[in-house]
CSV table of C-alpha atoms in Angstrom, one decimal:
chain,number,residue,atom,x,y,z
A,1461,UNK,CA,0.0,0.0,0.0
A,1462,UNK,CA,1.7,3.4,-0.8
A,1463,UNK,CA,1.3,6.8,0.3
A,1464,UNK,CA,0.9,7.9,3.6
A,1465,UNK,CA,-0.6,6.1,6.3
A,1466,UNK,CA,-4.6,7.7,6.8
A,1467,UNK,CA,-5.4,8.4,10.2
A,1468,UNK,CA,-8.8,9.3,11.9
A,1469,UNK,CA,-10.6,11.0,15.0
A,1470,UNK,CA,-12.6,8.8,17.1
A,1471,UNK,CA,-16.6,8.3,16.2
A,1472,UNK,CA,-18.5,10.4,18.4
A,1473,UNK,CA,-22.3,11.1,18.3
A,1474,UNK,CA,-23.3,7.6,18.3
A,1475,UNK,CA,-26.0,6.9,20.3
A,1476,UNK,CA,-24.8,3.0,21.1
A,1477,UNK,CA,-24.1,2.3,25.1
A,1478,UNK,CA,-21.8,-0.5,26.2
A,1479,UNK,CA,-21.4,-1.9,29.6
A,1480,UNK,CA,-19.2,-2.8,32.0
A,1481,UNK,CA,-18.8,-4.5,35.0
A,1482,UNK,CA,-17.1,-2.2,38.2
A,1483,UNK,CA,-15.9,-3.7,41.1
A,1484,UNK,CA,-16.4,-0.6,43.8
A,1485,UNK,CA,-14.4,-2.0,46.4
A,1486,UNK,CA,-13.8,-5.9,47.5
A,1487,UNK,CA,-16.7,-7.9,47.2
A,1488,UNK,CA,-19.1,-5.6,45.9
A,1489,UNK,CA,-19.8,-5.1,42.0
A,1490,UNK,CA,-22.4,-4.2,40.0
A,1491,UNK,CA,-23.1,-3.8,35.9
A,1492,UNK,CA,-23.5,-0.7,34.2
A,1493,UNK,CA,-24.8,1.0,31.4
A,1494,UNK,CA,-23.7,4.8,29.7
A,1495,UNK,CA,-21.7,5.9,26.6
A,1496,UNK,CA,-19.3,4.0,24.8
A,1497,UNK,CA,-15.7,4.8,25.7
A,1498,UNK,CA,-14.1,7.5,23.0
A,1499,UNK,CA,-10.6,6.4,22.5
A,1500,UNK,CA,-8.1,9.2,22.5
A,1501,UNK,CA,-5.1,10.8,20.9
A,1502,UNK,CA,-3.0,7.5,19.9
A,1503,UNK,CA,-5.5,5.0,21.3
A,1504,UNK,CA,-7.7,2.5,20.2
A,1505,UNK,CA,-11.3,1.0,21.1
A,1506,UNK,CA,-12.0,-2.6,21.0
A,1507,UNK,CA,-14.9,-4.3,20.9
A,1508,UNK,CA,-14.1,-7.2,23.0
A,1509,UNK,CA,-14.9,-10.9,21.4
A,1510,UNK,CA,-13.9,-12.4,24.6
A,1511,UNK,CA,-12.5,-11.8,28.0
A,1512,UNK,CA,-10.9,-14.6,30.5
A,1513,UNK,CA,-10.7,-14.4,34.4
A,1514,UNK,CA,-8.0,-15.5,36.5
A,1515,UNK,CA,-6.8,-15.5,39.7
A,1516,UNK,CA,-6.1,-12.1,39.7
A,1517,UNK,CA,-9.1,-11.2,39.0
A,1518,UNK,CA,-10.7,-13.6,41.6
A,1519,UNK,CA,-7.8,-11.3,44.2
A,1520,UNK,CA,-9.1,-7.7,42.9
A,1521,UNK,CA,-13.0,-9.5,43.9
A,1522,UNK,CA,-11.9,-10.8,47.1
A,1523,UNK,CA,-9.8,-8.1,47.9
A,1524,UNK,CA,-6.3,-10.1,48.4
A,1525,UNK,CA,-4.3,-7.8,45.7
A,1526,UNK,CA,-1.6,-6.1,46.9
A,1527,UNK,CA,-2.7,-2.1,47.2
A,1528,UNK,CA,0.1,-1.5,45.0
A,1529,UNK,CA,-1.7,-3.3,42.4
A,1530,UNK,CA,-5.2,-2.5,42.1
A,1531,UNK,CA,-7.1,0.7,42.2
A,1532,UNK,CA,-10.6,0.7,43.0
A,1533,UNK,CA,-12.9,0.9,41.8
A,1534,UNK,CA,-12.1,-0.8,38.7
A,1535,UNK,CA,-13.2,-2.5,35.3
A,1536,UNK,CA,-11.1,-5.3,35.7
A,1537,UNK,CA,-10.3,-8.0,32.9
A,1538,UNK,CA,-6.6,-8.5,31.8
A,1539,UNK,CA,-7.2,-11.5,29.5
A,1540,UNK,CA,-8.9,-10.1,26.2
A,1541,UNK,CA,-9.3,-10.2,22.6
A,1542,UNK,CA,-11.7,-8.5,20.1
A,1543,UNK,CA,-11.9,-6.5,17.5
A,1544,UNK,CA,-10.9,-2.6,16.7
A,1545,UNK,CA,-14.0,-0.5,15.9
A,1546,UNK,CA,-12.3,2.9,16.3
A,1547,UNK,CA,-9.4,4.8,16.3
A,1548,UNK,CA,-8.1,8.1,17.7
A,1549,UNK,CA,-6.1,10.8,16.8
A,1550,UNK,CA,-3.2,9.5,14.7
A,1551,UNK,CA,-3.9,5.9,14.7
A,1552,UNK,CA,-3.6,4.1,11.6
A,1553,UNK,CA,-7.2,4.0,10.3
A,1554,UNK,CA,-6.7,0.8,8.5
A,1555,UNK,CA,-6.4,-0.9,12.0
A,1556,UNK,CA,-10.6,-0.6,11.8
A,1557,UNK,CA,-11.7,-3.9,11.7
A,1558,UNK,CA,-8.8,-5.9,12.9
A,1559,UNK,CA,-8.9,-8.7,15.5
A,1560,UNK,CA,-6.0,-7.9,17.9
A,1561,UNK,CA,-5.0,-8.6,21.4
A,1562,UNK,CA,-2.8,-5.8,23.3
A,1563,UNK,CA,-0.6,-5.7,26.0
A,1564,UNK,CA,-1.6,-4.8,29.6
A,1565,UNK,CA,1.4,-3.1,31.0
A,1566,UNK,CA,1.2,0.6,29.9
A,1567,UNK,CA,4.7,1.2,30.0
A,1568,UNK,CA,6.6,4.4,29.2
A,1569,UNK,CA,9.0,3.0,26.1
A,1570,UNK,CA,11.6,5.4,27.1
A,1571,UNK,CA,13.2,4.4,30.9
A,1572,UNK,CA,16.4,2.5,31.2
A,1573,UNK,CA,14.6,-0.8,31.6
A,1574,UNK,CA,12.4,-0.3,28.3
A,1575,UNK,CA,15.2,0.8,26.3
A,1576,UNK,CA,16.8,-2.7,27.1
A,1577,UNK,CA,13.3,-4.2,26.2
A,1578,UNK,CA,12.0,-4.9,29.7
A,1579,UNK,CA,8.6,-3.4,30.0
A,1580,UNK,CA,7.2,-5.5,32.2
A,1581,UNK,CA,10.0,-4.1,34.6
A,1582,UNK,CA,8.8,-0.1,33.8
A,1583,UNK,CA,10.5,2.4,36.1
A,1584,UNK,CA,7.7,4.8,35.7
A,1585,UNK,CA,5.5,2.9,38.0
A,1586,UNK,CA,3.0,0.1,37.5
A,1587,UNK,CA,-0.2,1.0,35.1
A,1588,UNK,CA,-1.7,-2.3,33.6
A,1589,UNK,CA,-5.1,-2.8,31.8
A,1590,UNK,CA,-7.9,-4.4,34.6
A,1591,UNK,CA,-6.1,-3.4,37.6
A,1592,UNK,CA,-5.5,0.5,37.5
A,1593,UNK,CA,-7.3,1.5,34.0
A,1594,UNK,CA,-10.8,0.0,32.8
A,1595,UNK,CA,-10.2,-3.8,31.3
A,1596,UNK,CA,-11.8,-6.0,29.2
A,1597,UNK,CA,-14.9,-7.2,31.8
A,1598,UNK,CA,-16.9,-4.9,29.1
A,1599,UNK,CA,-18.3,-4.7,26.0
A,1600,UNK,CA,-15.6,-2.2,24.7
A,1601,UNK,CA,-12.0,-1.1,26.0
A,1602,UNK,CA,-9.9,1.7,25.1
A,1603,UNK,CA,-6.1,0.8,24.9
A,1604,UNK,CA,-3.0,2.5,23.5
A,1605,UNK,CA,-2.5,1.4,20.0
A,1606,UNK,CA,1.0,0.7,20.2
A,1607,UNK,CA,0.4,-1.9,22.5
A,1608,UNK,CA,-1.5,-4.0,20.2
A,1609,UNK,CA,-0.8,-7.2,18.5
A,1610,UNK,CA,-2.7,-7.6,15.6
A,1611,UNK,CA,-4.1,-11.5,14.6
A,1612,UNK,CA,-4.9,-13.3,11.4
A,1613,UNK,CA,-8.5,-12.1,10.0
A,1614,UNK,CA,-9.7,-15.7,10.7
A,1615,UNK,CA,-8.1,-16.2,14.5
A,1616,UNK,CA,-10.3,-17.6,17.1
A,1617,UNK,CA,-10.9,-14.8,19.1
A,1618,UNK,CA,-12.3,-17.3,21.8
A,1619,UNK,CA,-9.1,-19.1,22.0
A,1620,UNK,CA,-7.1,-15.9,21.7
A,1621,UNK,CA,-8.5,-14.1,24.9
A,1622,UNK,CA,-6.0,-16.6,26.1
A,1623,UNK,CA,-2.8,-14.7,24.6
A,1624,UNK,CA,-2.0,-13.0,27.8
A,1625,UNK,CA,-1.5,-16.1,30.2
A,1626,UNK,CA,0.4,-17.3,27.1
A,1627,UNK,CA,2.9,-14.5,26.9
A,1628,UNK,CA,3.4,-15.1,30.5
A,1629,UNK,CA,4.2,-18.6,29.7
A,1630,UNK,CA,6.3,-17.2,26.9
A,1631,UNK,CA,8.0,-15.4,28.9
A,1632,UNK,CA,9.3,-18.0,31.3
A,1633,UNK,CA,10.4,-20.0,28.0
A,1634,UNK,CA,12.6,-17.5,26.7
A,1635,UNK,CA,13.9,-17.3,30.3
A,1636,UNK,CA,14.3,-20.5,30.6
A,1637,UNK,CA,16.2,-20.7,27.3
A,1638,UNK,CA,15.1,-24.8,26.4
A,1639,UNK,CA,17.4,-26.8,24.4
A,1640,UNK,CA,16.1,-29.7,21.8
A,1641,UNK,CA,16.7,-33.3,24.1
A,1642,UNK,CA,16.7,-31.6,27.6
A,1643,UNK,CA,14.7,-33.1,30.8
A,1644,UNK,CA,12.0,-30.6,31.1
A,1645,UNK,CA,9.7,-30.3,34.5
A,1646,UNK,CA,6.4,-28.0,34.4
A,1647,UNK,CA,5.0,-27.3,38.1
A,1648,UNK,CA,1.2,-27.0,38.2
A,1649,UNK,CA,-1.4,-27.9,35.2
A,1650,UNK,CA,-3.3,-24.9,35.5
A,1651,UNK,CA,-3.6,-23.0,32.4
A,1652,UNK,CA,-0.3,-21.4,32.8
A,1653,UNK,CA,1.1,-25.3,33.3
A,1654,UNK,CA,-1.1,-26.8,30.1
A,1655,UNK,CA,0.2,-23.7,28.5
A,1656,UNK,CA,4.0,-24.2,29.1
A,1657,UNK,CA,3.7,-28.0,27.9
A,1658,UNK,CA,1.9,-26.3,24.5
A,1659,UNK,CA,5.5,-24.5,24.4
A,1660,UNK,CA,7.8,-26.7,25.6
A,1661,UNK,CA,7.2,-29.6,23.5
A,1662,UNK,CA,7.8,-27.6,20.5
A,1663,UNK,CA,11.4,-28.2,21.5
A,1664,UNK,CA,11.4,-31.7,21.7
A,1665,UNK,CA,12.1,-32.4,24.9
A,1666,UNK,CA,14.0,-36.3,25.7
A,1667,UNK,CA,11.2,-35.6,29.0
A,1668,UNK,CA,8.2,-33.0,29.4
A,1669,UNK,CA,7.1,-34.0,32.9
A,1670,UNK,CA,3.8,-32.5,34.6
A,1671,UNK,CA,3.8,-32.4,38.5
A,1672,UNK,CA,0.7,-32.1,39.6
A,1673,UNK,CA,-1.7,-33.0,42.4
A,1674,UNK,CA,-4.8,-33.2,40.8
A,1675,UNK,CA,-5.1,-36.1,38.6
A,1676,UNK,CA,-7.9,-35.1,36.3
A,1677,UNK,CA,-5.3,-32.9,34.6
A,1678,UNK,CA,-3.1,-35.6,33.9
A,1679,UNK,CA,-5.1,-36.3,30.8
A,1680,UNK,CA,-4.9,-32.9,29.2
A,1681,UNK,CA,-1.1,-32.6,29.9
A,1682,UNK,CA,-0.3,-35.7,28.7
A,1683,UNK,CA,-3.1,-34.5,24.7
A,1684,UNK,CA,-0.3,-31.4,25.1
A,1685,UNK,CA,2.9,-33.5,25.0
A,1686,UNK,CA,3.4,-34.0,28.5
A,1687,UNK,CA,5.9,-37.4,28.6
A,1688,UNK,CA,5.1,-38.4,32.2
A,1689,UNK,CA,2.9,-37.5,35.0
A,1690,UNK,CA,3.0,-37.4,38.7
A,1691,UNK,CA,1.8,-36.2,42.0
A,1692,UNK,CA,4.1,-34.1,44.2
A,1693,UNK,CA,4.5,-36.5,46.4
A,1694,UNK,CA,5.3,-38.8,43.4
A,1695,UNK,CA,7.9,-36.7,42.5
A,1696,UNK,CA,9.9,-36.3,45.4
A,1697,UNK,CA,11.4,-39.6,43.1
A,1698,UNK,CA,12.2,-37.3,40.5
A,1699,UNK,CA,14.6,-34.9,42.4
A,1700,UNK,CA,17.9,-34.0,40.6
A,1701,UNK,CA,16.7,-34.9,37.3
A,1702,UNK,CA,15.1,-31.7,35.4
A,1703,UNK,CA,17.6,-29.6,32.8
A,1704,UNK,CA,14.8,-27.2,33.3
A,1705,UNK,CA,11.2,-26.4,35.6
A,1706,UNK,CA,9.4,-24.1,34.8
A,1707,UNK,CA,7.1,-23.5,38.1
A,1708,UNK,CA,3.8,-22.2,37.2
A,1709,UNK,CA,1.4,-22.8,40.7
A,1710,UNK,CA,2.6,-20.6,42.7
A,1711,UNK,CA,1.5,-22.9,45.8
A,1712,UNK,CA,3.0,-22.7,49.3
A,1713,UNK,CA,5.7,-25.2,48.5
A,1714,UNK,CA,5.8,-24.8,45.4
A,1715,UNK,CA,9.3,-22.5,44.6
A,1716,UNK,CA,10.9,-25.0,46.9
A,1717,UNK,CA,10.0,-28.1,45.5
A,1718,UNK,CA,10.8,-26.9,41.8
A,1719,UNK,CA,14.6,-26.6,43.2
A,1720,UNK,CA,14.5,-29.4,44.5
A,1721,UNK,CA,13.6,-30.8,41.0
A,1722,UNK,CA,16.5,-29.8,39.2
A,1723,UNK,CA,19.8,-30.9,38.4
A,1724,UNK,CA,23.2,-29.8,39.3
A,1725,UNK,CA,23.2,-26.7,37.3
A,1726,UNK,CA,20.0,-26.6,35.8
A,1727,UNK,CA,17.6,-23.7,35.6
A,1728,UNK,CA,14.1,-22.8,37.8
A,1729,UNK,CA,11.9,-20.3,36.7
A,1730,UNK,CA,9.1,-18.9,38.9
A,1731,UNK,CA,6.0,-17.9,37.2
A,1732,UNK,CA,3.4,-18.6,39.9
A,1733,UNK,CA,2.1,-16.0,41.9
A,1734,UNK,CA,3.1,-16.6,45.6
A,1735,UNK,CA,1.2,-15.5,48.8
A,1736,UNK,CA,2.8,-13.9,52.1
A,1737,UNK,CA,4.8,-17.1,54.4
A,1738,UNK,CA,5.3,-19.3,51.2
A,1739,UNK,CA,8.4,-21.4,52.1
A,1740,UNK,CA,11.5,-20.0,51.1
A,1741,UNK,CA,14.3,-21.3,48.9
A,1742,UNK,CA,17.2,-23.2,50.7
A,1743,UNK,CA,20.4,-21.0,49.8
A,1744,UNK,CA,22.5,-24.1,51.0
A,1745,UNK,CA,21.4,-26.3,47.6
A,1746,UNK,CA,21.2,-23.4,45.6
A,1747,UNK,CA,24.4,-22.4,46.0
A,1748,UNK,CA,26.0,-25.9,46.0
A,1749,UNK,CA,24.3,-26.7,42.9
A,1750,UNK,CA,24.9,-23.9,40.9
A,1751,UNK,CA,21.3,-23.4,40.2
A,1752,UNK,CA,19.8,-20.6,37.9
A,1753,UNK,CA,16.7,-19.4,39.5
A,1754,UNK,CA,14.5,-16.4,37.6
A,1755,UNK,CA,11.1,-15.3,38.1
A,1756,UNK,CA,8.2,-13.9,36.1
A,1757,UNK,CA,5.9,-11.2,36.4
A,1758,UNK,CA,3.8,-10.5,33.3
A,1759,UNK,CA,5.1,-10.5,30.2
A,1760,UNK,CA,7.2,-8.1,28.1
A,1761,UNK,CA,6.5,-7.1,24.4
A,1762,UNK,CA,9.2,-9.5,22.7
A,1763,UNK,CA,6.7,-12.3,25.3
A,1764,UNK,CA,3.9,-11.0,23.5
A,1765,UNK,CA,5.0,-11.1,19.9
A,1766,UNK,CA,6.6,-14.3,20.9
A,1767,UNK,CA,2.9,-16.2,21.9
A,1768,UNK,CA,1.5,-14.1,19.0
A,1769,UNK,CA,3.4,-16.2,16.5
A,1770,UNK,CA,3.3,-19.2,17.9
A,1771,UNK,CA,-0.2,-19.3,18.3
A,1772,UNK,CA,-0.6,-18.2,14.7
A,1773,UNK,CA,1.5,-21.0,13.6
A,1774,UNK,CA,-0.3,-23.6,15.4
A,1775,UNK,CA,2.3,-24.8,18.5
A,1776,UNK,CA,-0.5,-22.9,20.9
A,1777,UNK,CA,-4.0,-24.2,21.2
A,1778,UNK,CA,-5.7,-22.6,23.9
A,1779,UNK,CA,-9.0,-23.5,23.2
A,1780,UNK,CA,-9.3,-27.1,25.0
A,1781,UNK,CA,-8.5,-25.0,28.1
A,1782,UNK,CA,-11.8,-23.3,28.1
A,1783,UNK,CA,-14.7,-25.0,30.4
A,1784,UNK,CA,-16.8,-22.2,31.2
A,1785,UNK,CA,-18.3,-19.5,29.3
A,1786,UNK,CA,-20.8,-16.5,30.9
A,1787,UNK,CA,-22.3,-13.0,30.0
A,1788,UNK,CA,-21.8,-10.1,31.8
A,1789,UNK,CA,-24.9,-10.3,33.9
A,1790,UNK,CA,-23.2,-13.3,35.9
A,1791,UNK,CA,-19.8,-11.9,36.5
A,1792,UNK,CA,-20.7,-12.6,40.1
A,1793,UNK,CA,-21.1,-16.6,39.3
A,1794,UNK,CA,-18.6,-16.7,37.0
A,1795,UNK,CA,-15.8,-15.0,39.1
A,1796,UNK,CA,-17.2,-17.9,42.2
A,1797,UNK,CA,-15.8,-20.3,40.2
A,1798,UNK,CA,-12.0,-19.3,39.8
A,1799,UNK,CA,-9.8,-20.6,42.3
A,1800,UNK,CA,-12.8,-22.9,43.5
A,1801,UNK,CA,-10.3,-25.9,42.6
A,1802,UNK,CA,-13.7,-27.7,41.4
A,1803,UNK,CA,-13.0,-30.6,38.9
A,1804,UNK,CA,-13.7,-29.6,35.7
A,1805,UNK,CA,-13.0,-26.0,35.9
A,1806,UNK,CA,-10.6,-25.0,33.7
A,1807,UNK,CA,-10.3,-21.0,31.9
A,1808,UNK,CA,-13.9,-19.1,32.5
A,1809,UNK,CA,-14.3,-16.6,30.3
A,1810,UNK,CA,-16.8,-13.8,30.4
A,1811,UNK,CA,-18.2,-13.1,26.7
A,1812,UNK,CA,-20.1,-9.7,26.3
């Protein structure tokens, strides 16, 4: 396409309203109606296809989020995917129309630790999409267009609402740097866990093993390329043996135990999200065996474009992961069911 790129104001005068769900404070919500949002110089509004809730969502609800982290009251919804239905102030117009995913940190792009590519690590201060800006729990959401990643014309925007969790993932892979024939060990079949094993087999692992208590996610793991299954306590045989784990449970024990897994030398990284008086890591073993240990908080934009493309090429394949679908008008139910540990609950997502 030549010339120059057209660009276009944001529709106003329409008469459509959108809603939204606001949590006021913790444990009270409700659902309301007014205008649609009218996205602004360099932003973008979505109409949102599909929006997943996980348990950081559940926290924001219950009221367990860090202070730091949430600002009430609050549109949340993190996990999103729809399509772009207008455009502000010099945005591409031709983005109109696109199905597209963005990014939830709002970083700065021009600190020390963006320059270098780290924007999950912003020095500007935290700012993500669902936690201190209106999210995705909505029938529209107004995001900054340069934090969009774009999607085929015919992606499942159902199964893409699950590109955030996946860049997480993604961004323990590329931390964990996994070689073709290495012992691999995922932590926890959530869907961070089922995600990692989507990943991690794509490098051919000699052993993709899934620790994991509950044994009705054996089966899933096992569909994704898991080699070998066992229970924590199971494992306990297993000690020493892993090139890699990649932790994503975040349970009490869990950071421990993922050490504990991994052989002289190997690498640990930490993606779960851990609660005050988890048990510590054992400097003595650490040290002695040399291990590399990194951890995981959200996902930068190389993360992104990384579960972008491998989603579009196939390796990802969120949808099996989805039990539970809702409207709007039962947020309240759906959000009950996150965390619930309930067999058969996998990714809820809300669908406005």
């Amino acid at each position: 396409m030549s010339g120059p790129a057209e660009t276009g104001p944001a529709e106003t005068g329409s008469p459509e309203t959108g809603r939204a769900i606001v949590v006021d404070r913790p444990g009270v919500h409700r659902l309301v109606s007014g205008p649609v949002p009218v996205p602004g110089p360099g932003e973008v509004r979505v109409r949102v296809a599909a929006a997943g809730i996980c348990m950081s969502d559940r926290e924001v609800y219950d009221g367990h989020r860090d202070a730091a982290y949430v600002r009430y009251p609050v549109t949340p919804g993190h996990e999103w995917s729809g399509t772009v239905d207008a455009v502000g102030e010099g945005v591409d117009a031709r983005l109109t129309g696109r199905a597209t995913v963005a990014e939830g940190f709002r970083y700065c792009a021009t600190c020390a630790r963006c320059r270098t590519g780290e924007t999950s690590l912003c020095a500007a201060g935290y700012d993500e999409t669902g936690f201190t800006v209106p999210g995705a729990f909505a029938d529209h959401v107004v995001v900054p267009a340069r934090l969009l990643h774009p999607l085929a014309d015919d992606a499942d925007l159902r199964a893409a609402a699950l590109l955030e969790p996946a860049a997480v993932v993604a961004a323990a892979v590329r931390a964990g740097r996994p070689e073709p024939g290495e012992r691999i060990a995922v932590v926890g079949a959530g869907t961070l866990g089922l995600l990692a094993v989507q990943l991690l087999a794509a490098f051919s692992p000699a052993e993709l093993a899934v620790i994991e208590p509950r044994t009705e996610r054996w089966l899933p793991a096992t569909e994704f390329g898991a080699t070998l299954t066992a229970t924590p306590e199971d494992a306990k045989e297993l000690r020493g043996r892993y090139d890699l784990v990649v932790e994503t449970a975040g349970a009490p024990s869990t950071a421990a135990s993922s050490c504990a897994l991994a052989r002289r030398g190997g690498r640990v990284v930490l993606t779960g999200m851990f609660a005050p008086g988890a048990a510590g890591i054992d400097p003595v073993p650490l040290t002695l065996n040399q291990l590399t240990v990194r951890s995981v908080f959200g996902a930068p934009s190389a993360a992104w474009a990384f579960a972008v493309r491998a989603f579009t090429a196939g390796l990802l394949a969120p949808a099996p992961l989805i039990t539970h679908e809702f409207p709007l008008e039962r947020y309240g139910e759906a959000v009950s069911l996150v965390g619930g540990g309930a067999p058969g609950t996998g990714k809820v997502l809300l669908r406005p």
